[in-house]
Short mmCIF file of C-alpha atoms and ligand atoms in Angstrom, two decimals:
data_model
loop_
_atom_site.label_atom_id
_atom_site.label_comp_id
_atom_site.label_asym_id
_atom_site.label_seq_id
_atom_site.Cartn_x
_atom_site.Cartn_y
_atom_site.Cartn_z
CA MET A 21 8.82 18.97 -31.42
CA THR A 22 6.59 19.49 -28.41
CA GLU A 23 8.05 21.13 -25.31
CA PRO A 24 8.65 18.73 -22.42
CA ALA A 25 5.87 19.13 -19.86
CA THR A 26 6.72 21.32 -16.89
CA LEU A 27 5.56 21.12 -13.30
CA ALA A 28 6.85 24.56 -12.33
CA THR A 29 3.89 26.18 -10.61
CA SER A 30 3.39 27.40 -7.06
CA ASP A 31 -0.34 26.57 -6.98
CA LEU A 32 -1.09 23.12 -5.56
CA VAL A 33 -4.22 22.56 -7.66
CA ASP A 34 -2.43 23.59 -10.87
CA LEU A 35 0.44 21.31 -9.89
CA LEU A 36 -1.90 18.34 -9.41
CA ALA A 37 -3.62 19.04 -12.74
CA ALA A 38 -0.21 19.19 -14.47
CA VAL A 39 0.93 15.92 -12.86
CA CYS A 40 -2.32 14.18 -13.90
CA ASP A 41 -2.29 15.60 -17.43
CA ILE A 42 1.04 13.90 -18.12
CA GLU A 43 -0.35 10.40 -18.76
CA SER A 44 1.60 7.71 -16.94
CA VAL A 45 -0.19 4.38 -17.29
CA SER A 46 2.08 1.63 -15.88
CA GLY A 47 5.03 1.07 -18.24
CA ASP A 48 4.67 4.59 -19.66
CA GLU A 49 6.00 6.66 -16.76
CA ALA A 50 9.04 8.16 -18.55
CA ALA A 51 7.51 11.56 -19.43
CA LEU A 52 6.26 12.12 -15.89
CA ALA A 53 9.51 10.86 -14.36
CA ASP A 54 11.39 13.32 -16.65
CA ALA A 55 9.21 16.21 -15.47
CA VAL A 56 9.58 15.23 -11.80
CA GLU A 57 13.35 14.86 -12.19
CA ALA A 58 13.61 18.27 -13.94
CA LEU A 59 11.61 20.02 -11.21
CA LEU A 60 13.62 18.47 -8.38
CA ALA A 61 17.01 18.94 -10.08
CA ASP A 62 16.26 22.68 -10.05
CA GLN A 63 16.18 22.68 -6.23
CA PRO A 64 19.67 23.33 -4.84
CA HIS A 65 18.78 21.71 -1.49
CA LEU A 66 18.09 18.28 -3.03
CA GLU A 67 20.38 15.49 -4.22
CA VAL A 68 18.52 13.79 -7.08
CA THR A 69 19.04 10.21 -8.33
CA ARG A 70 17.28 8.55 -11.28
CA ASP A 71 16.89 4.78 -11.50
CA GLY A 72 14.85 3.67 -14.52
CA ASP A 73 11.64 5.68 -14.19
CA ALA A 74 12.05 6.14 -10.44
CA VAL A 75 13.33 9.43 -9.00
CA VAL A 76 14.76 9.77 -5.50
CA ALA A 77 15.50 13.21 -4.00
CA ARG A 78 17.16 13.67 -0.62
CA THR A 79 18.07 16.54 1.67
CA LEU A 80 21.52 16.25 3.24
CA LEU A 81 21.18 18.51 6.29
CA GLY A 82 22.91 16.21 8.77
CA ARG A 83 19.78 15.83 10.94
CA ASP A 84 19.69 12.81 13.23
CA ARG A 85 16.34 11.57 11.88
CA ARG A 86 15.16 11.00 8.34
CA VAL A 87 11.57 10.78 7.04
CA VAL A 88 10.74 9.08 3.73
CA LEU A 89 7.81 10.33 1.64
CA ALA A 90 6.99 7.84 -1.11
CA GLY A 91 4.51 7.33 -3.93
CA HIS A 92 4.02 5.62 -7.28
CA LEU A 93 3.92 7.64 -10.51
CA ASP A 94 1.86 5.17 -12.55
CA THR A 95 -1.90 4.88 -12.93
CA VAL A 96 -4.29 2.24 -14.20
CA PRO A 97 -5.34 2.69 -17.88
CA LEU A 98 -7.60 5.52 -19.03
CA THR A 99 -11.28 4.98 -19.71
CA ASP A 100 -12.90 5.14 -23.16
CA PRO A 101 -13.60 8.01 -23.82
CA PRO A 102 -10.51 9.08 -21.86
CA ASN A 103 -10.87 10.51 -18.33
CA LEU A 104 -8.08 13.00 -19.09
CA PRO A 105 -7.26 15.87 -19.33
CA THR A 106 -8.42 16.74 -15.84
CA ARG A 107 -11.29 19.14 -15.26
CA LEU A 108 -11.94 21.38 -12.27
CA GLU A 109 -15.51 21.84 -11.04
CA GLY A 110 -17.04 24.03 -8.34
CA THR A 111 -15.78 27.16 -6.66
CA GLY A 112 -13.41 28.08 -3.86
CA ASP A 113 -12.85 25.44 -1.20
CA ASP A 114 -15.54 23.20 -2.71
CA ARG A 115 -13.64 22.66 -5.95
CA VAL A 116 -13.16 19.09 -7.12
CA LEU A 117 -10.55 17.94 -9.67
CA TRP A 118 -11.73 15.06 -11.89
CA GLY A 119 -9.62 12.66 -13.94
CA ARG A 120 -7.44 9.55 -14.01
CA GLY A 121 -4.87 9.54 -11.24
CA THR A 122 -6.39 12.40 -9.21
CA VAL A 123 -6.99 9.88 -6.37
CA ASP A 124 -4.58 6.98 -6.99
CA MET A 125 -2.23 8.56 -6.34
CA LYS A 126 -1.23 11.78 -7.98
CA ALA A 127 -2.81 13.92 -5.27
CA GLY A 128 -0.24 12.37 -2.92
CA ILE A 129 2.48 12.94 -5.53
CA ALA A 130 1.52 16.64 -5.93
CA VAL A 131 1.66 17.18 -2.16
CA MET A 132 5.09 15.52 -2.01
CA LEU A 133 6.39 17.64 -4.92
CA ALA A 134 5.12 20.87 -3.33
CA LEU A 135 6.89 19.99 -0.06
CA ALA A 136 10.07 18.94 -1.88
CA VAL A 137 10.28 22.38 -3.49
CA GLU A 138 9.35 24.32 -0.37
CA LEU A 139 11.08 22.56 2.54
CA GLY A 140 14.78 23.31 2.40
CA ARG A 141 14.62 26.79 1.00
CA PRO A 142 16.22 29.38 3.28
CA GLY A 143 13.76 30.12 6.11
CA SER A 144 11.82 26.90 5.49
CA GLU A 145 14.18 24.21 6.72
CA PRO A 146 12.74 20.89 7.92
CA ALA A 147 13.65 19.61 11.37
CA VAL A 148 14.47 16.18 9.90
CA ASP A 149 16.22 15.05 6.76
CA LEU A 150 13.82 14.12 3.96
CA THR A 151 13.83 11.50 1.21
CA TYR A 152 11.25 11.70 -1.57
CA VAL A 153 10.75 8.50 -3.55
CA PHE A 154 8.73 8.59 -6.80
CA TYR A 155 8.55 5.16 -8.43
CA ASP A 156 7.16 3.29 -11.42
CA HIS A 157 5.14 0.08 -11.90
CA GLU A 158 2.98 -0.18 -8.78
CA GLU A 159 -0.34 -1.00 -10.48
CA VAL A 160 1.05 -4.21 -12.05
CA GLU A 161 2.67 -7.51 -10.96
CA ALA A 162 4.81 -7.14 -7.85
CA THR A 163 7.89 -8.42 -9.73
CA LYS A 164 7.89 -5.22 -11.85
CA SER A 165 7.64 -2.84 -8.86
CA GLY A 166 9.93 0.18 -9.16
CA LEU A 167 10.10 0.33 -5.37
CA GLY A 168 11.17 -3.31 -5.25
CA ARG A 169 13.87 -2.51 -7.85
CA LEU A 170 15.14 0.41 -5.74
CA VAL A 171 15.28 -1.86 -2.70
CA ARG A 172 17.47 -4.27 -4.71
CA ASN A 173 19.62 -1.69 -6.59
CA ARG A 174 19.92 1.28 -4.25
CA PRO A 175 18.94 0.29 -0.69
CA GLU A 176 21.20 3.05 0.69
CA LEU A 177 18.80 5.64 -0.83
CA LEU A 178 15.86 4.26 1.12
CA THR A 179 17.15 4.44 4.67
CA GLY A 180 14.97 6.33 7.14
CA ASP A 181 13.25 6.31 10.53
CA PHE A 182 9.64 6.63 9.40
CA ALA A 183 7.82 6.60 6.06
CA VAL A 184 4.62 8.17 4.78
CA LEU A 185 3.14 6.56 1.67
CA GLY A 186 0.89 8.86 -0.37
CA GLU A 187 -1.82 6.29 -1.12
CA PRO A 188 -5.31 7.84 -0.81
CA THR A 189 -6.86 7.90 2.67
CA SER A 190 -9.24 10.92 2.51
CA ALA A 191 -6.58 12.76 4.56
CA ASP A 192 -6.88 10.24 7.41
CA ILE A 193 -3.93 8.29 8.77
CA GLU A 194 -4.14 4.59 7.89
CA GLY A 195 -1.41 2.71 9.70
CA GLY A 196 0.46 -0.42 8.71
CA CYS A 197 -1.29 -3.19 6.79
CA GLN A 198 -2.58 -6.72 7.36
CA GLY A 199 -0.59 -9.78 6.36
CA THR A 200 -1.90 -12.64 4.28
CA ILE A 201 -1.07 -16.34 4.22
CA ARG A 202 -2.65 -19.13 2.16
CA VAL A 203 -2.40 -22.82 3.06
CA ASP A 204 -3.68 -26.11 1.64
CA VAL A 205 -5.14 -28.40 4.30
CA ARG A 206 -5.21 -31.97 2.96
CA THR A 207 -6.93 -35.21 3.92
CA ARG A 208 -5.96 -38.62 2.57
CA GLY A 209 -8.19 -41.66 2.09
CA VAL A 210 -8.23 -44.89 0.14
CA ALA A 211 -9.63 -44.96 -3.39
CA ALA A 212 -12.23 -47.58 -4.26
CA HIS A 213 -15.03 -48.15 -6.75
CA SER A 214 -18.08 -46.43 -5.30
CA ALA A 215 -20.04 -49.67 -5.85
CA ARG A 216 -17.76 -51.31 -3.24
CA SER A 217 -17.20 -48.23 -1.12
CA TRP A 218 -16.63 -50.25 2.09
CA ARG A 219 -13.21 -51.06 0.67
CA GLY A 220 -12.25 -47.37 0.53
CA GLU A 221 -11.91 -44.39 2.85
CA ASN A 222 -13.55 -41.18 1.66
CA ALA A 223 -11.12 -38.21 1.83
CA ILE A 224 -13.90 -35.65 1.21
CA HIS A 225 -15.90 -36.95 4.18
CA ALA A 226 -12.70 -36.75 6.21
CA ALA A 227 -12.55 -33.00 5.44
CA ALA A 228 -15.79 -32.31 7.35
CA PRO A 229 -13.97 -31.58 10.65
CA ILE A 230 -11.78 -29.03 8.83
CA LEU A 231 -14.89 -27.11 7.74
CA ALA A 232 -16.34 -27.48 11.24
CA ARG A 233 -13.24 -25.91 12.76
CA LEU A 234 -13.50 -23.02 10.26
CA THR A 235 -17.21 -22.51 11.01
CA ALA A 236 -16.55 -22.45 14.76
CA TYR A 237 -13.48 -20.20 14.45
CA GLU A 238 -13.88 -16.80 16.07
CA PRO A 239 -11.63 -14.28 14.33
CA ALA A 240 -9.67 -12.01 16.62
CA GLU A 241 -9.71 -8.24 16.80
CA VAL A 242 -6.18 -7.29 17.70
CA GLU A 243 -4.93 -3.94 18.89
CA VAL A 244 -1.50 -2.95 17.55
CA ASP A 245 -0.01 0.43 18.44
CA GLY A 246 -3.51 1.66 19.32
CA LEU A 247 -5.23 0.51 16.09
CA ARG A 248 -7.80 -2.35 15.95
CA TYR A 249 -7.22 -4.86 13.17
CA ARG A 250 -10.00 -7.38 12.33
CA GLU A 251 -8.63 -10.76 11.34
CA GLY A 252 -10.27 -13.48 9.26
CA VAL A 253 -9.70 -17.19 8.49
CA ASN A 254 -11.66 -18.41 5.49
CA ALA A 255 -11.86 -21.41 3.20
CA VAL A 256 -11.41 -19.92 -0.27
CA GLY A 257 -11.42 -23.19 -2.22
CA ILE A 258 -12.01 -26.95 -1.96
CA ARG A 259 -10.98 -29.75 -4.33
CA GLY A 260 -11.41 -33.51 -4.29
CA GLY A 261 -12.62 -36.40 -6.41
CA ILE A 262 -11.51 -37.70 -9.81
CA ALA A 263 -14.67 -39.32 -11.20
CA GLY A 264 -18.35 -39.87 -10.47
CA ASN A 265 -17.84 -43.51 -9.48
CA VAL A 266 -14.65 -43.35 -7.38
CA VAL A 267 -14.34 -42.89 -3.62
CA PRO A 268 -11.84 -39.99 -3.49
CA ASP A 269 -8.47 -40.64 -1.86
CA GLU A 270 -7.55 -36.95 -1.48
CA CYS A 271 -9.29 -33.67 -0.57
CA THR A 272 -7.72 -30.21 -0.26
CA VAL A 273 -9.24 -27.19 1.47
CA THR A 274 -7.49 -23.90 0.62
CA VAL A 275 -7.58 -21.47 3.54
CA ASN A 276 -6.65 -17.77 3.59
CA TYR A 277 -5.74 -16.08 6.86
CA ARG A 278 -5.63 -12.25 6.97
CA PHE A 279 -3.72 -11.43 10.11
CA ALA A 280 -2.93 -8.39 12.22
CA PRO A 281 0.62 -6.99 12.39
CA SER A 282 0.94 -8.42 15.90
CA ARG A 283 2.05 -11.67 14.25
CA ASP A 284 4.98 -12.29 11.93
CA LEU A 285 4.71 -14.83 9.11
CA ALA A 286 6.09 -17.70 11.21
CA GLU A 287 3.50 -17.02 13.95
CA ALA A 288 0.69 -16.80 11.41
CA GLU A 289 1.75 -20.16 9.99
CA ALA A 290 2.00 -21.67 13.50
CA HIS A 291 -1.53 -20.39 14.25
CA LEU A 292 -2.91 -22.24 11.21
CA ARG A 293 -0.95 -25.40 12.02
CA ASP A 294 -2.48 -25.29 15.52
CA LEU A 295 -5.97 -24.74 14.14
CA PHE A 296 -5.61 -27.67 11.74
CA ASP A 297 -3.69 -29.92 14.12
CA GLY A 298 -3.78 -33.50 12.88
CA TYR A 299 -3.98 -32.52 9.20
CA GLU A 300 -1.37 -32.07 6.51
CA VAL A 301 -0.83 -28.27 6.08
CA THR A 302 1.20 -26.74 3.20
CA VAL A 303 1.89 -23.00 2.83
CA THR A 304 1.32 -21.86 -0.78
CA ASP A 305 1.63 -18.06 -0.52
CA ALA A 306 2.47 -15.48 2.16
CA SER A 307 3.10 -11.72 2.58
CA PRO A 308 3.98 -10.23 5.95
CA ALA A 309 1.91 -7.61 7.76
CA ALA A 310 3.33 -4.18 8.59
CA ARG A 311 3.13 -2.56 12.01
CA PRO A 312 1.73 0.98 11.98
CA GLY A 313 4.69 2.11 14.08
CA LEU A 314 2.53 4.69 15.85
CA ASP A 315 4.43 4.11 19.12
CA ASP A 316 7.49 5.84 17.62
CA PRO A 317 7.89 9.45 18.88
CA LEU A 318 8.26 10.71 15.30
CA ALA A 319 4.93 9.04 14.45
CA ALA A 320 3.25 10.47 17.55
CA GLU A 321 4.22 13.98 16.42
CA PHE A 322 2.85 13.19 12.96
CA VAL A 323 -0.48 11.98 14.38
CA ALA A 324 -0.73 15.11 16.54
CA ALA A 325 -0.10 17.41 13.57
CA VAL A 326 -2.74 15.67 11.45
CA LEU A 327 -5.35 15.51 14.22
CA GLU A 328 -4.91 19.22 14.84
CA LEU A 329 -6.16 19.85 11.29
CA THR A 330 -8.64 17.02 10.69
CA GLY A 331 -9.84 15.88 14.11
CA GLY A 332 -9.98 12.27 12.82
CA GLU A 333 -8.49 9.24 14.59
CA PRO A 334 -5.85 7.03 12.92
CA LYS A 335 -7.30 3.84 11.40
CA PRO A 336 -5.84 0.47 10.44
CA LYS A 337 -5.25 -0.28 6.75
CA PHE A 338 -7.14 -3.39 5.63
CA GLY A 339 -5.45 -4.91 2.61
CA TRP A 340 -1.86 -4.80 1.48
CA THR A 341 0.13 -1.72 0.32
CA ASP A 342 3.79 -0.83 -0.21
CA VAL A 343 4.04 0.14 3.47
CA ALA A 344 4.87 -3.57 3.92
CA ARG A 345 8.01 -3.09 1.77
CA PHE A 346 9.13 -0.34 4.16
CA ALA A 347 8.32 -2.55 7.13
CA GLU A 348 10.61 -5.22 5.63
CA LEU A 349 13.36 -2.57 5.55
CA GLY A 350 12.69 -1.94 9.24
CA ILE A 351 10.96 1.43 8.58
CA PRO A 352 7.54 1.92 10.20
CA ALA A 353 5.13 3.40 7.65
CA VAL A 354 1.64 4.85 7.33
CA ASN A 355 -0.63 5.75 4.42
CA PHE A 356 -1.69 9.41 4.29
CA ALA A 357 -2.92 11.44 1.31
CA PRO A 358 -5.91 13.22 -0.24
CA GLY A 359 -8.59 11.25 -2.07
CA ASP A 360 -11.26 8.70 -1.18
CA PRO A 361 -9.60 5.25 -1.36
CA SER A 362 -12.86 3.70 -2.63
CA LEU A 363 -12.53 5.88 -5.78
CA ALA A 364 -9.07 4.48 -6.61
CA HIS A 365 -9.19 2.93 -10.13
CA ALA A 366 -12.81 4.12 -10.56
CA ASP A 367 -13.82 5.69 -13.89
CA ASP A 368 -14.99 8.81 -12.04
CA GLU A 369 -11.84 9.39 -9.96
CA ARG A 370 -11.98 12.85 -8.37
CA VAL A 371 -10.41 14.60 -5.42
CA PRO A 372 -11.72 17.45 -3.24
CA VAL A 373 -9.22 20.32 -3.51
CA ARG A 374 -9.63 21.01 0.22
CA GLU A 375 -7.95 17.68 1.12
CA LEU A 376 -4.83 18.68 -0.85
CA GLY A 377 -4.26 21.69 1.39
CA VAL A 378 -5.01 19.72 4.57
CA CYS A 379 -2.40 17.06 3.73
CA ARG A 380 0.26 19.56 2.67
CA ASP A 381 -0.29 21.74 5.76
CA ALA A 382 -0.25 18.79 8.19
CA LEU A 383 2.94 17.37 6.69
CA ARG A 384 4.59 20.80 6.57
CA THR A 385 3.78 21.54 10.23
CA TRP A 386 5.09 18.16 11.34
CA LEU A 387 8.25 18.18 9.21
CA ARG A 388 9.23 21.70 10.21
CA GLY A 389 8.56 21.17 13.90
CA ALA A 390 9.28 17.50 14.44
ZN1 ZN B 410 -1.97 3.42 -5.52
#
């Protein structure tokens, strides 16, 4: 029998390599979850709970504020030939660790594990209570999400005042996320043989003003908690017509609106109904945006601690991440971790070792002094 893999090491780069070298393609997270659970269960300052292949560890120091650090354990599949085990290249501060998961998002996981072990030891107490959430099934359909399951099964474990999600951001702060809503805008006409078209009304021709409104639309740039989000309203599909000799009696334009967190879902829908006033509008799909929450004092201290080390300004997150699940729980959340987000899922995933230290140090300074 092989020994279960261990994550017991005090070196952050070794820890990341160990976390990556335990393969954890979605659905196969058990071995890594076992290793994470074993490491955390060894820490007397943490209360550890296992739910499926998710592991939650909490400090119970009686502080009046609680920060949640969260990240998924799974990765997308390996390449062929496999991009594991990891390999380290370069020297000193210029070292780079290559391999599946180094960016998305085991660098964030390694930083969280290092802090979980360190913060709470005598002489290294955090100023807030801490909850670490390691979960399964993020890189697959949303219905399988381990974080979604925790929200349903154990919501009491996820309470907090602010959350940091360890998705890659190149050690920048990326706040909140945009929302998305899809609608069908429909025109009706009267079908007729195209040889006697004066008897019909053409629904596709009737859609021309819909396209004109989209062409003339000027998307907003909206500032939320100091971050500028760029919106967009786009036709992403159009359907109409049943045969080459029939005047169509129906035409549907599918429109996708990516909106800033200044609007909730109802307001986003109302905006589209306004834009397409006079037409039949049906919502087919919607996910809310998440506010960056950077107006919260806890967040302001976080931003200050990160800027001290990196000098970079917080940015908005374009696209949707699990920060929206925290927003739905009423917890403002940001993305912050090592690794270039454009390398997530890439065959040549790799992370600069320097960013690991920057993220750990910024989080440590903030959590000890906040
Ligand atoms: Zn990810």
